[in-house]
Amino acid sequence: MDLGIKGRLAIVCASSKGLGFGCAEELAANGVNLVMNARSEELLKSSAAHLRDTYGVEVTAVATDITTPEGRAAVLDGAAGRTVDILVNNAGGPPPGDFRDWEREDWMGAVNSNMLTPIELIKAVIDPMIDQRFGRIVNITSGSVRNPIPQLGMSNGARAGLTGFVAGLARQVAQHNVTINNLLPGQFDTDRISSLFEAAASKAGKEAAEIRAAAEAANPCHRIGHIKEFGHACAYLCSAHSGYMVGQNLLIDGGVFNSSF
Ligand code: NAP
């Protein structure tokens, strides 16, 4: 299917690897020019070069921390005055732990990264999207928004705040062909999930491979998700054909969350 977004410009935050990279790659495969971002310059540059060379799209790489005001300004500058047609919000997730050990500054970090940063970026790009009657905003949140993960309390909480905010905003801007939707990953094969498996293993006195095998066995697909599968869903939500998908929370978890709808 032609997604109808060839030549559009997307900012994909936190995209040198993992789910952000999966989204950037599928957008590039559909002819979308990119502003990519991550903190570590070396990997970001090589990921950007790979997409530029493979798909022949323009890619600007901005190595900065997206959770800071300066970082967001630098990423927005990467658009070089062009209207941002597509925004994919992403950042690192909060650490696991017991809420008794978290201080106010830990919570502020999670709220800043996983709620306020995406809201600031939405605020920066949305009015020009409205003016041109096209905009697609996708927030990478987590399956924990629907199915809370006990050891990821800061993720459960901060991302729920973002979800509530965009549920309202999405319905205010849909009339202008600007959509905001959330993608909720379950367990995908990335460095983040490996480090969570390692943390769970050391807590339980087991090997990470054992924790991973148990997660795979518990999933109806009997496997962990691939970032390409995530990227395809993101590309559809960013497509010209998704204008009637408004304020949705699309859970992609292999069916592990057991419910009828
Ligand atoms: P990942 O493989 O560790 O990749 C994270 C990416 O984000 C990297 O490119 C990293 O590069 C970049 N990044 C992290 N913090 C950043 C910051 N402050 N500013 C700019 N870039 C930053 O992680 P992932 O698995 O793709 O996870 C992405 C998001 O989805 C996280 O919020 C995670 O909690 C959430 N999630 C993941 C899963 C899963 O199964 N993988 C499940 C549920 C939710 P640098 O380190 O160089 O900055």
Short mmCIF file of N, CA and C in Angstrom, two decimals, residues 86-207:
data_model
loop_
_atom_site.label_atom_id
_atom_site.label_comp_id
_atom_site.label_asym_id
_atom_site.label_seq_id
_atom_site.Cartn_x
_atom_site.Cartn_y
_atom_site.Cartn_z
N ILE A 86 5.23 15.13 10.50
CA ILE A 86 5.07 13.94 11.35
C ILE A 86 5.99 14.09 12.56
N LEU A 87 5.46 13.79 13.74
CA LEU A 87 6.28 13.79 14.96
C LEU A 87 6.10 12.45 15.66
N VAL A 88 7.20 11.75 15.87
CA VAL A 88 7.15 10.51 16.67
C VAL A 88 7.88 10.81 17.98
N ASN A 89 7.12 10.84 19.06
CA ASN A 89 7.70 11.11 20.37
C ASN A 89 8.21 9.84 21.03
N ASN A 90 9.43 9.91 21.55
CA ASN A 90 10.03 8.77 22.21
C ASN A 90 11.15 9.28 23.10
N ALA A 91 11.46 8.55 24.15
CA ALA A 91 12.62 8.84 25.02
C ALA A 91 12.87 7.58 25.82
N GLY A 92 13.97 7.56 26.54
CA GLY A 92 14.23 6.39 27.37
C GLY A 92 13.15 6.23 28.43
N GLY A 93 12.97 4.97 28.87
CA GLY A 93 11.96 4.71 29.89
C GLY A 93 12.56 4.82 31.29
N PRO A 94 11.73 5.06 32.30
CA PRO A 94 12.21 5.16 33.68
C PRO A 94 12.74 3.81 34.18
N PRO A 95 13.62 3.84 35.19
CA PRO A 95 14.16 2.58 35.72
C PRO A 95 13.10 1.80 36.51
N PRO A 96 13.30 0.48 36.61
CA PRO A 96 12.40 -0.32 37.46
C PRO A 96 12.77 -0.12 38.93
N GLY A 97 11.91 -0.57 39.82
CA GLY A 97 12.24 -0.49 41.24
C GLY A 97 10.99 -0.51 42.12
N ASP A 98 11.23 -0.20 43.40
CA ASP A 98 10.16 -0.16 44.39
C ASP A 98 9.85 1.32 44.69
N PHE A 99 8.59 1.68 44.68
CA PHE A 99 8.26 3.11 44.79
C PHE A 99 8.73 3.71 46.11
N ARG A 100 8.95 2.85 47.11
CA ARG A 100 9.45 3.36 48.41
C ARG A 100 10.85 3.96 48.29
N ASP A 101 11.57 3.53 47.24
CA ASP A 101 12.95 4.03 47.06
C ASP A 101 13.01 5.28 46.19
N TRP A 102 11.89 5.68 45.61
CA TRP A 102 11.94 6.80 44.66
C TRP A 102 11.64 8.11 45.38
N GLU A 103 12.51 9.08 45.12
CA GLU A 103 12.32 10.41 45.68
C GLU A 103 11.58 11.27 44.65
N ARG A 104 11.20 12.45 45.10
CA ARG A 104 10.47 13.38 44.22
C ARG A 104 11.24 13.64 42.92
N GLU A 105 12.60 13.76 43.02
CA GLU A 105 13.36 14.06 41.79
C GLU A 105 13.33 12.90 40.81
N ASP A 106 13.22 11.65 41.32
CA ASP A 106 13.10 10.51 40.41
C ASP A 106 11.79 10.62 39.63
N TRP A 107 10.72 10.94 40.36
CA TRP A 107 9.41 11.10 39.71
C TRP A 107 9.43 12.25 38.70
N MET A 108 10.09 13.34 39.10
CA MET A 108 10.15 14.49 38.18
C MET A 108 10.88 14.12 36.90
N GLY A 109 11.91 13.27 37.02
CA GLY A 109 12.63 12.81 35.84
C GLY A 109 11.73 12.02 34.91
N ALA A 110 10.94 11.11 35.49
CA ALA A 110 10.04 10.29 34.67
C ALA A 110 8.95 11.14 34.03
N VAL A 111 8.38 12.05 34.80
CA VAL A 111 7.32 12.92 34.26
C VAL A 111 7.89 13.82 33.17
N ASN A 112 9.12 14.30 33.39
CA ASN A 112 9.75 15.16 32.38
C ASN A 112 9.98 14.37 31.08
N SER A 113 10.55 13.16 31.19
CA SER A 113 10.91 12.40 29.98
C SER A 113 9.68 11.86 29.24
N ASN A 114 8.74 11.33 30.00
CA ASN A 114 7.69 10.52 29.38
C ASN A 114 6.32 11.19 29.35
N MET A 115 6.24 12.42 29.86
CA MET A 115 4.98 13.17 29.76
C MET A 115 5.23 14.59 29.23
N LEU A 116 6.09 15.36 29.92
CA LEU A 116 6.22 16.78 29.55
C LEU A 116 7.00 16.97 28.26
N THR A 117 8.04 16.14 28.02
CA THR A 117 8.82 16.30 26.79
C THR A 117 7.94 16.11 25.55
N PRO A 118 7.15 15.03 25.46
CA PRO A 118 6.28 14.93 24.29
C PRO A 118 5.26 16.07 24.19
N ILE A 119 4.76 16.54 25.33
CA ILE A 119 3.78 17.64 25.27
C ILE A 119 4.44 18.92 24.74
N GLU A 120 5.67 19.18 25.18
CA GLU A 120 6.39 20.37 24.68
C GLU A 120 6.61 20.28 23.17
N LEU A 121 6.97 19.09 22.70
CA LEU A 121 7.22 18.94 21.26
C LEU A 121 5.92 19.06 20.45
N ILE A 122 4.85 18.51 20.99
CA ILE A 122 3.55 18.64 20.31
C ILE A 122 3.19 20.13 20.19
N LYS A 123 3.40 20.85 21.31
CA LYS A 123 3.09 22.29 21.31
C LYS A 123 3.89 23.02 20.23
N ALA A 124 5.14 22.61 20.04
CA ALA A 124 6.01 23.32 19.08
C ALA A 124 5.60 23.08 17.62
N VAL A 125 5.01 21.92 17.32
CA VAL A 125 4.78 21.60 15.89
C VAL A 125 3.31 21.68 15.46
N ILE A 126 2.38 21.75 16.42
CA ILE A 126 0.99 21.47 16.04
C ILE A 126 0.32 22.60 15.24
N ASP A 127 0.64 23.85 15.54
CA ASP A 127 -0.10 24.91 14.83
C ASP A 127 0.20 24.95 13.33
N PRO A 128 1.48 24.84 12.93
CA PRO A 128 1.73 24.73 11.48
C PRO A 128 1.07 23.49 10.85
N MET A 129 0.96 22.41 11.59
CA MET A 129 0.25 21.22 11.07
C MET A 129 -1.21 21.57 10.81
N ILE A 130 -1.81 22.27 11.76
CA ILE A 130 -3.22 22.68 11.61
C ILE A 130 -3.37 23.58 10.39
N ASP A 131 -2.44 24.53 10.25
CA ASP A 131 -2.52 25.49 9.13
C ASP A 131 -2.45 24.78 7.78
N GLN A 132 -1.64 23.72 7.69
CA GLN A 132 -1.49 23.04 6.40
C GLN A 132 -2.48 21.87 6.24
N ARG A 133 -3.33 21.67 7.25
CA ARG A 133 -4.33 20.59 7.22
C ARG A 133 -3.72 19.20 7.02
N PHE A 134 -2.57 18.99 7.60
CA PHE A 134 -2.00 17.64 7.69
C PHE A 134 -1.00 17.60 8.83
N GLY A 135 -1.16 16.62 9.68
CA GLY A 135 -0.18 16.37 10.74
C GLY A 135 -0.44 15.02 11.34
N ARG A 136 0.63 14.32 11.66
CA ARG A 136 0.51 13.00 12.30
C ARG A 136 1.46 12.96 13.49
N ILE A 137 0.91 12.73 14.67
CA ILE A 137 1.73 12.65 15.88
C ILE A 137 1.50 11.28 16.51
N VAL A 138 2.60 10.59 16.74
CA VAL A 138 2.55 9.27 17.38
C VAL A 138 3.43 9.31 18.62
N ASN A 139 2.87 8.94 19.74
CA ASN A 139 3.65 8.86 20.98
C ASN A 139 3.93 7.40 21.29
N ILE A 140 5.21 7.07 21.45
CA ILE A 140 5.55 5.72 21.90
C ILE A 140 5.40 5.73 23.42
N THR A 141 4.42 4.99 23.92
CA THR A 141 4.22 4.95 25.38
C THR A 141 4.59 3.55 25.86
N SER A 142 3.65 2.79 26.36
CA SER A 142 3.98 1.43 26.83
C SER A 142 2.70 0.66 27.08
N GLY A 143 2.79 -0.66 26.93
CA GLY A 143 1.69 -1.53 27.33
C GLY A 143 1.33 -1.31 28.80
N SER A 144 2.27 -0.76 29.56
CA SER A 144 2.02 -0.54 30.99
C SER A 144 0.90 0.47 31.24
N VAL A 145 0.55 1.25 30.21
CA VAL A 145 -0.57 2.20 30.37
C VAL A 145 -1.89 1.43 30.55
N ARG A 146 -2.03 0.31 29.84
CA ARG A 146 -3.25 -0.51 29.97
C ARG A 146 -3.09 -1.61 30.99
N ASN A 147 -1.86 -2.09 31.12
CA ASN A 147 -1.61 -3.30 31.87
C ASN A 147 -0.42 -3.03 32.78
N PRO A 148 -0.65 -2.36 33.92
CA PRO A 148 0.48 -1.85 34.71
C PRO A 148 1.49 -2.93 35.09
N ILE A 149 2.77 -2.55 35.02
CA ILE A 149 3.85 -3.48 35.35
C ILE A 149 4.35 -3.09 36.74
N PRO A 150 4.22 -4.00 37.74
CA PRO A 150 4.48 -3.60 39.13
C PRO A 150 5.82 -2.89 39.34
N GLN A 151 6.88 -3.41 38.76
CA GLN A 151 8.21 -2.82 39.03
C GLN A 151 8.49 -1.57 38.21
N LEU A 152 7.56 -1.21 37.31
CA LEU A 152 7.76 -0.01 36.48
C LEU A 152 6.73 1.07 36.83
N GLY A 153 6.59 1.32 38.12
CA GLY A 153 5.58 2.26 38.60
C GLY A 153 5.71 3.66 38.01
N MET A 154 6.94 4.12 37.81
CA MET A 154 7.10 5.48 37.25
C MET A 154 6.67 5.52 35.80
N SER A 155 6.89 4.42 35.08
CA SER A 155 6.43 4.34 33.69
C SER A 155 4.90 4.30 33.66
N ASN A 156 4.30 3.45 34.50
CA ASN A 156 2.84 3.35 34.56
C ASN A 156 2.23 4.74 34.80
N GLY A 157 2.81 5.48 35.75
CA GLY A 157 2.22 6.75 36.16
C GLY A 157 2.46 7.87 35.15
N ALA A 158 3.73 8.09 34.77
CA ALA A 158 4.05 9.24 33.90
C ALA A 158 3.38 9.09 32.54
N ARG A 159 3.37 7.88 32.00
CA ARG A 159 2.81 7.69 30.66
C ARG A 159 1.28 7.80 30.69
N ALA A 160 0.68 7.43 31.81
CA ALA A 160 -0.77 7.60 31.93
C ALA A 160 -1.13 9.08 31.88
N GLY A 161 -0.26 9.92 32.44
CA GLY A 161 -0.50 11.38 32.39
C GLY A 161 -0.50 11.87 30.95
N LEU A 162 0.48 11.43 30.15
CA LEU A 162 0.52 11.82 28.74
C LEU A 162 -0.74 11.32 28.02
N THR A 163 -1.11 10.10 28.32
CA THR A 163 -2.26 9.49 27.63
C THR A 163 -3.54 10.29 27.89
N GLY A 164 -3.72 10.71 29.13
CA GLY A 164 -4.91 11.50 29.46
C GLY A 164 -4.90 12.84 28.74
N PHE A 165 -3.74 13.48 28.70
CA PHE A 165 -3.67 14.79 28.04
C PHE A 165 -3.98 14.66 26.55
N VAL A 166 -3.33 13.72 25.87
CA VAL A 166 -3.51 13.67 24.42
C VAL A 166 -4.91 13.15 24.04
N ALA A 167 -5.55 12.43 24.94
CA ALA A 167 -6.92 11.98 24.64
C ALA A 167 -7.81 13.20 24.39
N GLY A 168 -7.61 14.23 25.18
CA GLY A 168 -8.39 15.46 24.99
C GLY A 168 -7.94 16.24 23.78
N LEU A 169 -6.62 16.46 23.67
CA LEU A 169 -6.10 17.28 22.57
C LEU A 169 -6.41 16.65 21.20
N ALA A 170 -6.29 15.33 21.11
CA ALA A 170 -6.50 14.66 19.81
C ALA A 170 -7.87 15.00 19.24
N ARG A 171 -8.84 15.13 20.13
CA ARG A 171 -10.21 15.39 19.66
C ARG A 171 -10.44 16.86 19.31
N GLN A 172 -9.54 17.72 19.75
CA GLN A 172 -9.65 19.14 19.37
C GLN A 172 -9.03 19.43 18.01
N VAL A 173 -8.05 18.61 17.60
CA VAL A 173 -7.32 18.93 16.37
C VAL A 173 -7.69 18.02 15.20
N ALA A 174 -8.49 16.98 15.45
CA ALA A 174 -8.81 16.01 14.39
C ALA A 174 -9.51 16.68 13.21
N GLN A 175 -10.32 17.72 13.48
CA GLN A 175 -11.05 18.42 12.40
C GLN A 175 -10.10 19.04 11.37
N HIS A 176 -8.84 19.23 11.75
CA HIS A 176 -7.84 19.84 10.85
C HIS A 176 -6.97 18.79 10.17
N ASN A 177 -7.38 17.53 10.22
CA ASN A 177 -6.58 16.42 9.66
C ASN A 177 -5.24 16.31 10.37
N VAL A 178 -5.25 16.62 11.65
CA VAL A 178 -4.07 16.41 12.50
C VAL A 178 -4.48 15.34 13.50
N THR A 179 -3.74 14.22 13.49
CA THR A 179 -4.11 13.13 14.40
C THR A 179 -3.01 12.91 15.43
N ILE A 180 -3.45 12.51 16.60
CA ILE A 180 -2.51 12.11 17.67
C ILE A 180 -2.97 10.74 18.18
N ASN A 181 -2.06 9.79 18.12
CA ASN A 181 -2.34 8.44 18.61
C ASN A 181 -1.12 7.93 19.38
N ASN A 182 -1.36 6.93 20.20
CA ASN A 182 -0.28 6.34 20.99
C ASN A 182 -0.06 4.89 20.59
N LEU A 183 1.21 4.50 20.52
CA LEU A 183 1.56 3.10 20.29
C LEU A 183 2.06 2.52 21.61
N LEU A 184 1.48 1.42 22.02
CA LEU A 184 1.79 0.82 23.33
C LEU A 184 2.56 -0.48 23.12
N PRO A 185 3.90 -0.43 23.20
CA PRO A 185 4.64 -1.69 23.01
C PRO A 185 4.49 -2.62 24.20
N GLY A 186 4.36 -3.90 23.90
CA GLY A 186 4.56 -4.94 24.92
C GLY A 186 6.06 -5.20 24.97
N GLN A 187 6.48 -6.44 24.82
CA GLN A 187 7.92 -6.73 24.89
C GLN A 187 8.51 -6.88 23.50
N PHE A 188 9.40 -5.95 23.16
CA PHE A 188 10.08 -5.95 21.86
C PHE A 188 11.57 -6.16 22.07
N ASP A 189 12.20 -6.78 21.08
CA ASP A 189 13.60 -7.17 21.20
C ASP A 189 14.52 -5.95 21.02
N THR A 190 14.78 -5.26 22.10
CA THR A 190 15.65 -4.08 22.08
C THR A 190 16.59 -4.15 23.29
N ASP A 191 17.54 -3.22 23.34
CA ASP A 191 18.45 -3.18 24.49
C ASP A 191 17.69 -2.91 25.79
N ARG A 192 16.64 -2.10 25.69
CA ARG A 192 15.86 -1.78 26.90
C ARG A 192 15.26 -3.06 27.50
N ILE A 193 14.67 -3.90 26.65
CA ILE A 193 14.03 -5.10 27.20
C ILE A 193 15.09 -6.05 27.73
N SER A 194 16.27 -6.10 27.09
CA SER A 194 17.35 -6.96 27.60
C SER A 194 17.77 -6.50 28.99
N SER A 195 17.86 -5.17 29.18
CA SER A 195 18.29 -4.71 30.50
C SER A 195 17.20 -4.96 31.55
N LEU A 196 15.94 -4.91 31.14
CA LEU A 196 14.87 -5.24 32.10
C LEU A 196 14.90 -6.73 32.46
N PHE A 197 15.18 -7.58 31.46
CA PHE A 197 15.31 -9.02 31.75
C PHE A 197 16.48 -9.26 32.71
N GLU A 198 17.59 -8.52 32.49
CA GLU A 198 18.75 -8.70 33.37
C GLU A 198 18.43 -8.25 34.79
N ALA A 199 17.70 -7.12 34.92
CA ALA A 199 17.34 -6.63 36.26
C ALA A 199 16.44 -7.65 36.96
N ALA A 200 15.49 -8.21 36.22
CA ALA A 200 14.57 -9.21 36.81
C ALA A 200 15.35 -10.46 37.20
N ALA A 201 16.32 -10.85 36.37
CA ALA A 201 17.10 -12.06 36.63
C ALA A 201 17.94 -11.88 37.89
N SER A 202 18.59 -10.71 38.02
CA SER A 202 19.45 -10.57 39.20
C SER A 202 18.60 -10.52 40.47
N LYS A 203 17.38 -9.96 40.37
CA LYS A 203 16.49 -9.92 41.54
C LYS A 203 16.05 -11.34 41.94
N ALA A 204 15.79 -12.18 40.91
CA ALA A 204 15.27 -13.52 41.17
C ALA A 204 16.38 -14.57 41.31
N GLY A 205 17.66 -14.14 41.18
CA GLY A 205 18.77 -15.10 41.24
C GLY A 205 18.74 -16.08 40.08
N LYS A 206 18.32 -15.61 38.90
CA LYS A 206 18.26 -16.47 37.72
C LYS A 206 19.11 -15.89 36.60
N GLU A 207 19.17 -16.61 35.48
CA GLU A 207 19.84 -16.09 34.28
C GLU A 207 18.84 -15.27 33.48
#
